[in-house]
CSV table of N, CA and C in Angstrom, one decimal:
chain,number,residue,atom,x,y,z
R,278,UNK,N,299.5,110.7,203.2
R,278,UNK,CA,298.6,109.7,203.8
R,278,UNK,C,297.2,110.0,203.3
R,279,UNK,N,296.4,108.9,203.1
R,279,UNK,CA,295.1,109.0,202.6
R,279,UNK,C,294.2,109.5,203.7
R,280,UNK,N,293.3,110.5,203.5
R,280,UNK,CA,292.3,110.9,204.5
R,280,UNK,C,291.0,110.2,204.1
R,281,UNK,N,290.6,109.1,204.7
R,281,UNK,CA,289.4,108.4,204.2
R,281,UNK,C,288.2,109.2,204.4
R,282,UNK,N,288.1,110.0,205.4
R,282,UNK,CA,286.8,110.8,205.6
R,282,UNK,C,286.7,111.9,204.5
R,283,UNK,N,287.8,112.5,204.1
R,283,UNK,CA,287.7,113.5,203.0
R,283,UNK,C,287.4,112.8,201.7
R,284,UNK,N,288.0,111.7,201.5
R,284,UNK,CA,287.8,111.0,200.2
R,284,UNK,C,286.3,110.5,200.2
R,285,UNK,N,285.8,110.0,201.3
R,285,UNK,CA,284.4,109.6,201.4
R,285,UNK,C,283.4,110.7,201.0
R,286,UNK,N,283.7,111.9,201.6
R,286,UNK,CA,282.7,113.0,201.4
R,286,UNK,C,282.7,113.4,199.9
R,287,UNK,N,283.8,113.2,199.2
R,287,UNK,CA,283.8,113.6,197.8
R,287,UNK,C,283.1,112.5,197.0
R,288,UNK,N,283.1,111.3,197.4
R,288,UNK,CA,282.5,110.2,196.6
R,288,UNK,C,281.1,109.9,196.9
R,289,UNK,N,280.7,109.9,198.2
R,289,UNK,CA,279.4,109.6,198.6
R,289,UNK,C,278.7,110.7,199.4
R,290,UNK,N,277.7,111.3,198.8
R,290,UNK,CA,277.1,112.5,199.4
R,290,UNK,C,276.2,112.2,200.6
R,291,UNK,N,276.8,111.6,201.7
R,291,UNK,CA,276.0,111.3,202.9
R,291,UNK,C,276.9,111.7,204.1
R,292,UNK,N,276.2,112.0,205.2
R,292,UNK,CA,277.0,112.3,206.4
R,292,UNK,C,277.6,111.0,206.9
R,293,UNK,N,278.7,111.1,207.7
R,293,UNK,CA,279.2,109.9,208.3
R,293,UNK,C,278.2,109.2,209.2
R,294,UNK,N,277.4,109.9,209.8
R,294,UNK,CA,276.3,109.3,210.7
R,294,UNK,C,275.4,108.5,209.8
R,295,UNK,N,275.0,109.0,208.6
R,295,UNK,CA,274.2,108.2,207.8
R,295,UNK,C,274.9,107.0,207.2
R,296,UNK,N,276.2,107.1,206.9
R,296,UNK,CA,277.0,106.0,206.4
R,296,UNK,C,277.0,104.9,207.5
R,297,UNK,N,277.3,105.3,208.8
R,297,UNK,CA,277.3,104.3,209.9
R,297,UNK,C,275.9,103.6,210.0
R,298,UNK,N,274.8,104.4,209.9
R,298,UNK,CA,273.5,103.8,210.0
R,298,UNK,C,273.3,102.8,208.8
R,299,UNK,N,273.7,103.2,207.6
R,299,UNK,CA,273.6,102.3,206.4
R,299,UNK,C,274.3,101.0,206.7
R,300,UNK,N,275.6,101.1,207.1
R,300,UNK,CA,276.4,99.9,207.4
R,300,UNK,C,275.8,99.1,208.5
R,301,UNK,N,275.4,99.7,209.5
R,301,UNK,CA,274.8,98.9,210.7
R,301,UNK,C,273.6,98.2,210.2
R,302,UNK,N,272.7,98.9,209.4
R,302,UNK,CA,271.5,98.2,208.9
R,302,UNK,C,271.8,97.0,208.0
R,303,UNK,N,272.8,97.2,207.2
R,303,UNK,CA,273.2,96.2,206.3
R,303,UNK,C,273.7,95.0,207.0
R,304,UNK,N,274.5,95.2,208.1
R,304,UNK,CA,275.0,94.0,208.8
R,304,UNK,C,273.9,93.4,209.6
R,305,UNK,N,273.0,94.1,210.2
R,305,UNK,CA,272.0,93.6,211.0
R,305,UNK,C,271.1,92.7,210.1
R,306,UNK,N,270.7,93.2,208.9
R,306,UNK,CA,269.8,92.5,208.0
R,306,UNK,C,270.5,91.5,207.1
R,307,UNK,N,271.9,91.6,207.1
R,307,UNK,CA,272.6,90.7,206.2
R,307,UNK,C,272.5,91.0,204.7
R,308,UNK,N,272.3,92.3,204.4
R,308,UNK,CA,272.1,92.7,203.0
R,308,UNK,C,273.0,93.8,202.7
R,309,UNK,N,274.1,93.5,202.1
R,309,UNK,CA,275.2,94.5,201.9
R,309,UNK,C,274.7,95.6,200.9
R,310,UNK,N,273.6,95.4,200.2
R,310,UNK,CA,273.1,96.4,199.3
R,310,UNK,C,272.7,97.6,200.1
R,311,UNK,N,272.3,97.4,201.3
R,311,UNK,CA,271.9,98.6,202.2
R,311,UNK,C,273.1,99.5,202.5
R,312,UNK,N,274.3,98.9,202.4
R,312,UNK,CA,275.5,99.7,202.6
R,312,UNK,C,276.1,100.2,201.3
R,313,UNK,N,275.4,100.0,200.2
R,313,UNK,CA,275.9,100.5,198.9
R,313,UNK,C,276.5,99.5,198.0
R,314,UNK,N,276.7,98.3,198.5
R,314,UNK,CA,277.3,97.3,197.6
R,314,UNK,C,276.3,97.0,196.4
R,315,UNK,N,276.8,96.8,195.2
R,315,UNK,CA,276.0,96.5,194.1
R,315,UNK,C,276.1,95.0,193.7
R,316,UNK,N,275.6,94.2,194.7
R,316,UNK,CA,275.8,92.7,194.5
R,316,UNK,C,275.1,92.2,193.3
R,317,UNK,N,274.0,92.7,192.9
R,317,UNK,CA,273.3,92.2,191.7
R,317,UNK,C,274.1,92.4,190.4
R,318,UNK,N,275.0,93.4,190.4
R,318,UNK,CA,275.8,93.6,189.2
R,318,UNK,C,277.1,92.9,189.3
R,319,UNK,N,277.5,92.5,190.4
R,319,UNK,CA,278.8,91.9,190.6
R,319,UNK,C,279.0,90.6,189.9
R,320,UNK,N,280.2,90.4,189.3
R,320,UNK,CA,280.5,89.1,188.6
R,320,UNK,C,280.4,87.9,189.6
R,321,UNK,N,280.6,88.2,190.9
R,321,UNK,CA,280.6,87.1,191.9
R,321,UNK,C,279.2,87.1,192.6
R,322,UNK,N,278.3,87.9,192.2
R,322,UNK,CA,277.0,88.1,193.0
R,322,UNK,C,276.0,87.1,192.6
R,323,UNK,N,274.8,87.2,193.2
R,323,UNK,CA,273.7,86.2,193.0
R,323,UNK,C,273.1,86.2,191.6
R,324,UNK,N,273.2,87.2,190.9
R,324,UNK,CA,272.7,87.2,189.5
R,324,UNK,C,273.6,86.6,188.5
R,325,UNK,N,274.9,86.4,188.9
R,325,UNK,CA,275.9,85.7,188.1
R,325,UNK,C,276.0,86.2,186.7
R,326,UNK,N,276.3,87.5,186.4
R,326,UNK,CA,276.3,88.0,185.1
R,326,UNK,C,277.4,87.4,184.2
R,327,UNK,N,278.4,86.7,184.7
R,327,UNK,CA,279.5,86.1,183.9
R,327,UNK,C,279.2,84.6,183.7
R,328,UNK,N,278.1,84.1,184.2
R,328,UNK,CA,277.7,82.7,184.0
R,328,UNK,C,278.7,81.8,184.6
R,329,UNK,N,279.2,82.1,185.8
R,329,UNK,CA,280.1,81.2,186.4
R,329,UNK,C,279.4,80.0,186.9
R,330,UNK,N,280.1,78.9,187.0
R,330,UNK,CA,279.5,77.7,187.5
R,330,UNK,C,279.0,78.0,188.9
R,331,UNK,N,277.8,77.4,189.2
R,331,UNK,CA,277.1,77.8,190.4
R,331,UNK,C,278.0,77.7,191.7
R,332,UNK,N,278.8,76.6,191.7
R,332,UNK,CA,279.6,76.4,192.9
R,332,UNK,C,280.8,77.3,193.0
R,333,UNK,N,281.1,78.0,191.9
R,333,UNK,CA,282.2,78.9,191.9
R,333,UNK,C,281.9,80.3,192.4
R,334,UNK,N,280.6,80.6,192.5
R,334,UNK,CA,280.2,81.9,193.1
R,334,UNK,C,280.2,81.8,194.6
R,335,UNK,N,280.7,82.9,195.2
R,335,UNK,CA,281.0,82.8,196.6
R,335,UNK,C,280.0,83.7,197.5
R,336,UNK,N,280.0,83.3,198.8
R,336,UNK,CA,279.2,84.1,199.7
R,336,UNK,C,280.1,85.2,200.2
R,337,UNK,N,279.5,86.4,200.5
R,337,UNK,CA,280.3,87.5,201.0
R,337,UNK,C,280.8,87.2,202.4
R,338,UNK,N,282.1,87.7,202.6
R,338,UNK,CA,282.7,87.6,203.9
R,338,UNK,C,282.7,89.0,204.4
R,339,UNK,N,281.9,89.3,205.5
R,339,UNK,CA,281.7,90.6,206.0
R,339,UNK,C,282.9,91.1,206.7
R,340,UNK,N,283.1,92.4,206.6
R,340,UNK,CA,284.2,93.1,207.3
R,340,UNK,C,284.0,92.9,208.8
R,341,UNK,N,285.0,93.0,209.6
R,341,UNK,CA,285.0,93.0,211.0
R,341,UNK,C,285.2,94.4,211.5
R,342,UNK,N,284.0,95.1,211.6
R,342,UNK,CA,284.1,96.6,211.8
R,342,UNK,C,284.3,96.9,213.3
R,343,UNK,N,285.0,98.0,213.5
R,343,UNK,CA,285.1,98.5,214.8
R,343,UNK,C,285.1,100.0,214.7
R,344,UNK,N,283.9,100.6,214.9
R,344,UNK,CA,283.7,102.0,214.7
R,344,UNK,C,284.5,102.8,215.8
R,345,UNK,N,285.0,102.2,216.8
R,345,UNK,CA,285.7,102.9,217.9
R,345,UNK,C,287.2,102.9,217.6
R,346,UNK,N,287.6,102.0,216.7
R,346,UNK,CA,289.1,102.0,216.3
R,346,UNK,C,289.4,103.1,215.4
R,347,UNK,N,290.7,103.5,215.5
R,347,UNK,CA,291.2,104.6,214.6
R,347,UNK,C,291.8,104.1,213.4
R,348,UNK,N,291.9,102.7,213.3
R,348,UNK,CA,292.6,102.1,212.2
R,348,UNK,C,291.8,101.0,211.6
R,349,UNK,N,291.7,101.0,210.3
R,349,UNK,CA,291.1,99.9,209.5
R,349,UNK,C,292.2,99.3,208.6
R,350,UNK,N,292.2,97.9,208.6
R,350,UNK,CA,293.1,97.2,207.8
R,350,UNK,C,292.3,96.5,206.7
R,351,UNK,N,292.7,96.8,205.5
R,351,UNK,CA,292.0,96.3,204.3
R,351,UNK,C,292.8,95.5,203.3
R,352,UNK,N,292.3,94.4,202.8
R,352,UNK,CA,293.0,93.6,201.8
R,352,UNK,C,292.1,93.7,200.5
R,353,UNK,N,292.5,92.8,199.6
R,353,UNK,CA,291.9,92.8,198.3
R,353,UNK,C,290.6,92.0,198.3
R,354,UNK,N,290.6,90.7,198.7
R,354,UNK,CA,289.5,89.8,198.7
R,354,UNK,C,289.7,88.7,199.7
R,355,UNK,N,288.7,88.0,200.2
R,355,UNK,CA,288.9,86.9,201.1
R,355,UNK,C,289.6,85.8,200.4
R,356,UNK,N,290.3,85.0,201.2
R,356,UNK,CA,291.0,83.8,200.7
R,356,UNK,C,290.2,82.6,201.0
R,357,UNK,N,290.7,81.4,200.8
R,357,UNK,CA,290.1,80.1,201.0
R,357,UNK,C,289.7,79.9,202.5
R,358,UNK,N,290.7,80.2,203.4
R,358,UNK,CA,290.4,80.0,204.8
R,358,UNK,C,289.3,81.0,205.3
R,359,UNK,N,289.3,82.2,204.8
R,359,UNK,CA,288.3,83.2,205.2
R,359,UNK,C,286.9,82.6,204.7
R,360,UNK,N,286.8,82.1,203.5
R,360,UNK,CA,285.6,81.6,203.1
R,360,UNK,C,285.1,80.4,203.8
R,361,UNK,N,286.0,79.5,204.2
R,361,UNK,CA,285.7,78.3,204.9
R,361,UNK,C,285.2,78.7,206.3
R,362,UNK,N,285.8,79.6,207.0
R,362,UNK,CA,285.5,80.0,208.3
R,362,UNK,C,284.4,81.1,208.4
R,363,UNK,N,284.2,81.8,207.3
R,363,UNK,CA,283.2,82.9,207.3
R,363,UNK,C,283.7,84.2,208.0
R,364,UNK,N,285.0,84.3,208.2
R,364,UNK,CA,285.5,85.5,208.9
R,364,UNK,C,286.7,86.1,208.1
R,365,UNK,N,286.8,87.4,208.2
R,365,UNK,CA,287.8,88.1,207.4
R,365,UNK,C,289.2,88.0,208.1
R,366,UNK,N,290.2,87.9,207.3
R,366,UNK,CA,291.6,87.9,207.8
R,366,UNK,C,291.9,86.9,208.8
R,367,UNK,N,291.5,85.6,208.6
R,367,UNK,CA,291.8,84.5,209.5
R,367,UNK,C,292.8,83.5,208.9
R,368,UNK,N,293.1,83.7,207.6
R,368,UNK,CA,294.0,82.8,206.9
R,368,UNK,C,295.4,83.3,207.0
R,369,UNK,N,296.3,82.9,206.1
R,369,UNK,CA,297.7,83.2,206.2
R,369,UNK,C,298.0,84.7,206.3
R,370,UNK,N,297.3,85.5,205.5
R,370,UNK,CA,297.6,87.0,205.5
R,370,UNK,C,297.2,87.5,206.9
R,371,UNK,N,296.0,87.1,207.4
R,371,UNK,CA,295.6,87.6,208.7
R,371,UNK,C,296.5,87.2,209.8
R,372,UNK,N,297.0,85.9,209.7
R,372,UNK,CA,298.0,85.5,210.7
R,372,UNK,C,299.3,86.3,210.7
R,373,UNK,N,299.7,86.6,209.5
R,373,UNK,CA,301.0,87.5,209.4
R,373,UNK,C,300.7,88.9,210.0
R,374,UNK,N,299.5,89.4,209.6
R,374,UNK,CA,299.2,90.8,210.1
R,374,UNK,C,299.0,90.7,211.6
R,375,UNK,N,298.4,89.7,212.2
R,375,UNK,CA,298.2,89.7,213.6
R,375,UNK,C,299.5,89.5,214.3
R,376,UNK,N,300.4,88.7,213.7
R,376,UNK,CA,301.8,88.5,214.3
R,376,UNK,C,302.5,89.9,214.5
R,377,UNK,N,302.4,90.7,213.4
R,377,UNK,CA,303.0,92.0,213.4
R,377,UNK,C,302.4,92.9,214.4
R,378,UNK,N,301.0,92.9,214.5
R,378,UNK,CA,300.3,93.8,215.4
R,378,UNK,C,300.6,93.3,216.8
R,379,UNK,N,300.6,92.0,217.1
R,379,UNK,CA,300.9,91.6,218.5
R,379,UNK,C,302.2,92.1,219.0
R,380,UNK,N,303.2,92.1,218.1
R,380,UNK,CA,304.5,92.6,218.5
R,380,UNK,C,304.5,94.1,218.8
R,381,UNK,N,303.5,94.8,218.3
R,381,UNK,CA,303.3,96.2,218.7
R,381,UNK,C,302.3,96.4,219.9
R,382,UNK,N,301.8,95.3,220.4
R,382,UNK,CA,300.9,95.3,221.5
R,382,UNK,C,299.5,95.6,221.1
R,383,UNK,N,299.1,95.4,219.9
R,383,UNK,CA,297.8,95.6,219.4
R,383,UNK,C,297.0,94.3,219.3
R,384,UNK,N,295.8,94.3,219.8
R,384,UNK,CA,295.0,93.1,219.7
R,384,UNK,C,294.1,93.2,218.5
R,385,UNK,N,293.5,92.0,218.1
R,385,UNK,CA,292.7,92.0,216.9
R,385,UNK,C,291.5,93.0,217.0
R,386,UNK,N,290.9,93.0,218.2
R,386,UNK,CA,289.7,93.9,218.4
R,386,UNK,C,290.0,95.4,218.4
R,387,UNK,N,291.3,95.7,218.4
R,387,UNK,CA,291.7,97.2,218.5
R,387,UNK,C,291.6,97.8,217.1
R,388,UNK,N,291.4,97.1,216.0
R,388,UNK,CA,291.4,97.6,214.7
R,388,UNK,C,290.2,97.0,213.9
R,389,UNK,N,289.9,97.6,212.8
R,389,UNK,CA,288.8,97.1,211.9
R,389,UNK,C,289.5,96.3,210.8
R,390,UNK,N,288.8,95.3,210.3
R,390,UNK,CA,289.3,94.4,209.3
R,390,UNK,C,288.3,94.4,208.1
R,391,UNK,N,288.8,94.4,206.9
R,391,UNK,CA,287.9,94.2,205.7
R,391,UNK,C,288.7,94.0,204.4
R,392,UNK,N,288.0,93.9,203.4
R,392,UNK,CA,288.5,93.7,202.0
R,392,UNK,C,287.8,94.6,201.1
R,393,UNK,N,288.4,95.0,200.0
R,393,UNK,CA,287.8,95.9,199.0
R,393,UNK,C,286.7,95.1,198.3
R,394,UNK,N,286.9,93.7,198.1
R,394,UNK,CA,285.8,92.9,197.6
R,394,UNK,C,285.4,91.9,198.7
R,395,UNK,N,284.1,91.7,198.9
R,395,UNK,CA,283.7,90.8,200.0
R,395,UNK,C,283.7,89.3,199.6
R,396,UNK,N,283.7,89.0,198.3
R,396,UNK,CA,283.6,87.6,197.9
R,396,UNK,C,284.9,87.1,197.3
R,397,UNK,N,285.2,85.8,197.5
R,397,UNK,CA,286.4,85.2,197.0
R,397,UNK,C,286.3,84.9,195.6
R,398,UNK,N,287.2,85.3,194.7
R,398,UNK,CA,287.1,84.9,193.3
R,398,UNK,C,287.3,83.4,193.2
R,399,UNK,N,286.8,82.8,192.1
R,399,UNK,CA,287.0,81.3,191.9
R,399,UNK,C,288.5,81.0,192.0
R,400,UNK,N,288.9,80.1,192.8
R,400,UNK,CA,290.2,79.6,193.0
R,400,UNK,C,291.2,80.7,193.3
R,401,UNK,N,290.7,81.8,193.9
R,401,UNK,CA,291.5,83.0,194.2
R,401,UNK,C,292.2,83.6,193.0
R,402,UNK,N,291.6,83.4,191.8
R,402,UNK,CA,292.2,83.8,190.6
R,402,UNK,C,291.5,85.1,190.1
R,403,UNK,N,291.7,86.2,190.7
R,403,UNK,CA,291.1,87.4,190.3
R,403,UNK,C,291.5,87.8,188.9
R,404,UNK,N,292.7,87.6,188.5
R,404,UNK,CA,293.1,88.0,187.2
R,404,UNK,C,292.3,87.2,186.1
R,405,UNK,N,292.1,85.9,186.3
R,405,UNK,CA,291.3,85.1,185.3
R,405,UNK,C,289.9,85.6,185.3
R,406,UNK,N,289.3,86.0,186.4
R,406,UNK,CA,288.0,86.5,186.4
R,406,UNK,C,287.9,87.8,185.7
R,407,UNK,N,288.9,88.7,185.9
R,407,UNK,CA,288.9,90.0,185.2
R,407,UNK,C,289.1,89.8,183.7
R,408,UNK,N,289.9,88.8,183.3
R,408,UNK,CA,290.1,88.5,181.9
R,408,UNK,C,288.7,88.1,181.2
R,409,UNK,N,288.0,87.2,181.9
R,409,UNK,CA,286.7,86.8,181.4
R,409,UNK,C,285.7,87.9,181.3
R,410,UNK,N,285.8,88.8,182.4
R,410,UNK,CA,284.9,89.9,182.4
R,410,UNK,C,285.2,90.9,181.2
R,411,UNK,N,286.5,91.1,180.9
R,411,UNK,CA,286.9,92.0,179.8
R,411,UNK,C,286.3,91.4,178.5
R,412,UNK,N,286.5,90.1,178.3
R,412,UNK,CA,286.0,89.5,177.0
R,412,UNK,C,284.5,89.6,176.9
R,413,UNK,N,283.7,89.4,178.0
R,413,UNK,CA,282.3,89.5,178.0
R,413,UNK,C,281.9,90.9,177.7
R,414,UNK,N,282.6,91.9,178.4
R,414,UNK,CA,282.3,93.3,178.2
R,414,UNK,C,282.5,93.8,176.8
R,415,UNK,N,283.5,93.2,176.0
R,415,UNK,CA,283.7,93.6,174.6
R,415,UNK,C,282.4,93.2,173.8
R,416,UNK,N,281.9,92.0,174.1
R,416,UNK,CA,280.7,91.6,173.4
R,416,UNK,C,279.5,92.4,173.8
R,417,UNK,N,279.4,92.7,175.0
R,417,UNK,CA,278.3,93.6,175.5
R,417,UNK,C,278.3,95.0,174.9
R,418,UNK,N,279.5,95.5,174.8
R,418,UNK,CA,279.7,96.8,174.2
R,418,UNK,C,279.2,96.8,172.7
R,419,UNK,N,279.6,95.8,171.9
R,419,UNK,CA,279.1,95.7,170.6
R,419,UNK,C,277.6,95.5,170.5
R,420,UNK,N,277.0,94.9,171.5
R,420,UNK,CA,275.5,94.8,171.5
R,420,UNK,C,274.8,95.9,172.1
R,421,UNK,N,275.6,97.0,172.6
R,421,UNK,CA,275.0,98.1,173.2
R,421,UNK,C,274.5,97.9,174.6
R,422,UNK,N,275.1,96.9,175.3
R,422,UNK,CA,274.7,96.6,176.6
R,422,UNK,C,275.7,97.3,177.6
R,423,UNK,N,275.3,97.6,178.8
R,423,UNK,CA,276.2,98.2,179.8
R,423,UNK,C,277.3,97.1,180.2
R,424,UNK,N,278.4,97.6,180.6
R,424,UNK,CA,279.5,96.7,181.0
R,424,UNK,C,279.2,96.1,182.4
R,425,UNK,N,279.7,94.9,182.6
R,425,UNK,CA,279.6,94.3,183.9
R,425,UNK,C,280.8,94.9,184.7
R,426,UNK,N,280.5,95.4,185.9
R,426,UNK,CA,281.6,96.0,186.7
R,426,UNK,C,282.4,94.9,187.4
R,427,UNK,N,283.6,95.3,187.8
R,427,UNK,CA,284.4,94.3,188.5
R,427,UNK,C,283.9,94.1,189.9
R,428,UNK,N,284.4,93.1,190.6
R,428,UNK,CA,283.9,92.9,192.0
R,428,UNK,C,284.3,94.1,192.9
R,429,UNK,N,285.4,94.7,192.6
R,429,UNK,CA,285.8,95.9,193.4
R,429,UNK,C,284.9,97.0,193.1
R,430,UNK,N,284.6,97.3,191.8
R,430,UNK,CA,283.7,98.4,191.5
R,430,UNK,C,282.3,98.1,192.1
R,431,UNK,N,281.9,96.9,192.2
R,431,UNK,CA,280.6,96.6,192.8
R,431,UNK,C,280.6,96.8,194.3
R,432,UNK,N,281.7,96.5,194.9
R,432,UNK,CA,281.8,96.7,196.4
R,432,UNK,C,282.2,98.1,196.8
R,433,UNK,N,282.6,98.9,195.8
R,433,UNK,CA,283.3,100.2,196.1
R,433,UNK,C,282.4,101.1,197.1
R,434,UNK,N,281.1,101.3,196.8
R,434,UNK,CA,280.3,102.2,197.7
R,434,UNK,C,280.3,101.7,199.1
R,435,UNK,N,280.3,100.4,199.3
R,435,UNK,CA,280.2,99.7,200.6
R,435,UNK,C,281.6,100.0,201.3
R,436,UNK,N,282.7,99.7,200.7
R,436,UNK,CA,283.9,99.9,201.4
R,436,UNK,C,284.3,101.3,201.6
R,437,UNK,N,283.9,102.2,200.7
R,437,UNK,CA,284.1,103.6,200.9
R,437,UNK,C,283.4,104.1,202.2
R,438,UNK,N,282.2,103.6,202.4
R,438,UNK,CA,281.5,103.9,203.6
R,438,UNK,C,282.2,103.4,204.8
R,439,UNK,N,282.7,102.1,204.7
R,439,UNK,CA,283.4,101.5,205.9
R,439,UNK,C,284.7,102.3,206.2
R,440,UNK,N,285.5,102.6,205.2
R,440,UNK,CA,286.8,103.2,205.5
R,440,UNK,C,286.7,104.6,206.0
R,441,UNK,N,285.6,105.2,205.7
R,441,UNK,CA,285.3,106.6,206.2
R,441,UNK,C,285.2,106.6,207.7
R,442,UNK,N,285.0,105.5,208.3
R,442,UNK,CA,284.8,105.5,209.8
R,442,UNK,C,286.2,105.5,210.5
R,443,UNK,N,287.3,105.3,209.7
R,443,UNK,CA,288.6,105.2,210.4
R,443,UNK,C,289.4,106.4,210.1
R,444,UNK,N,290.2,106.8,211.1
R,444,UNK,CA,291.2,107.9,210.9
R,444,UNK,C,292.3,107.5,209.9
R,445,UNK,N,292.7,106.3,210.0
R,445,UNK,CA,293.8,105.7,209.2
R,445,UNK,C,293.4,104.4,208.6
R,446,UNK,N,293.8,104.2,207.4
R,446,UNK,CA,293.6,102.9,206.7
R,446,UNK,C,294.9,102.3,206.2
R,447,UNK,N,295.2,101.1,206.6
R,447,UNK,CA,296.4,100.3,206.1
R,447,UNK,C,295.9,99.3,205.2
R,448,UNK,N,296.5,99.2,204.0
R,448,UNK,CA,296.0,98.3,203.0
R,448,UNK,C,297.1,97.3,202.7
R,449,UNK,N,296.6,96.0,202.4
R,449,UNK,CA,297.5,94.9,202.0
R,449,UNK,C,297.2,94.6,200.6
R,450,UNK,N,296.5,95.4,199.9
R,450,UNK,CA,296.1,95.2,198.5
R,450,UNK,C,296.9,96.2,197.6
R,451,UNK,N,297.7,95.7,196.7
R,451,UNK,CA,298.6,96.5,195.9
R,451,UNK,C,297.8,97.4,195.0
R,452,UNK,N,296.5,97.0,194.7
R,452,UNK,CA,295.7,97.8,193.8
R,452,UNK,C,294.7,98.7,194.5
R,453,UNK,N,294.8,98.7,195.8
R,453,UNK,CA,293.8,99.4,196.7
R,453,UNK,C,293.5,100.8,196.3
R,454,UNK,N,294.5,101.6,196.1
R,454,UNK,CA,294.3,103.0,195.8
R,454,UNK,C,293.6,103.1,194.4
R,455,UNK,N,293.9,102.2,193.5
R,455,UNK,CA,293.2,102.3,192.2
R,455,UNK,C,291.7,101.8,192.4
R,456,UNK,N,291.5,100.9,193.3
R,456,UNK,CA,290.1,100.4,193.6
R,456,UNK,C,289.3,101.5,194.3
R,457,UNK,N,289.9,102.3,195.1
R,457,UNK,CA,289.1,103.4,195.8
R,457,UNK,C,288.8,104.5,194.7
């Protein structure tokens, strides 16, 4: 089993109390960069390094944190329903997860919810976004420019801080352990 707290301490040299303070400040101010997210570098972020069409860049869907819960449930990225409603895990995946949790007597508020990437990729096609990023990065490498990180790499410091708050993390993202 993954020990999120131990993993967190290896990756981010802050105390858990400081991480909680960072995350709280980020949510209060609506600026995920305060929690470590590198939104300005993200291919889905406001600076738009992949030159995506303006309407294809997405707003972040914040995690539904519960610092008192012992369990955090994490997916890959928000879906269309999550983006429309502005809440995490309210679409088909969230409904399936809640159905299973309800059978165990667990309510939504008893766990934390989040995604390794906060923004929905265009048309939910993360593979196509990654393909475009790889092509752009090849050109940037030839020009001596730094690579554009993936959405997951850009969000990584933020979600590492978040998962450190939980004793256990359940993931619905097949690539999650690679993303961490």
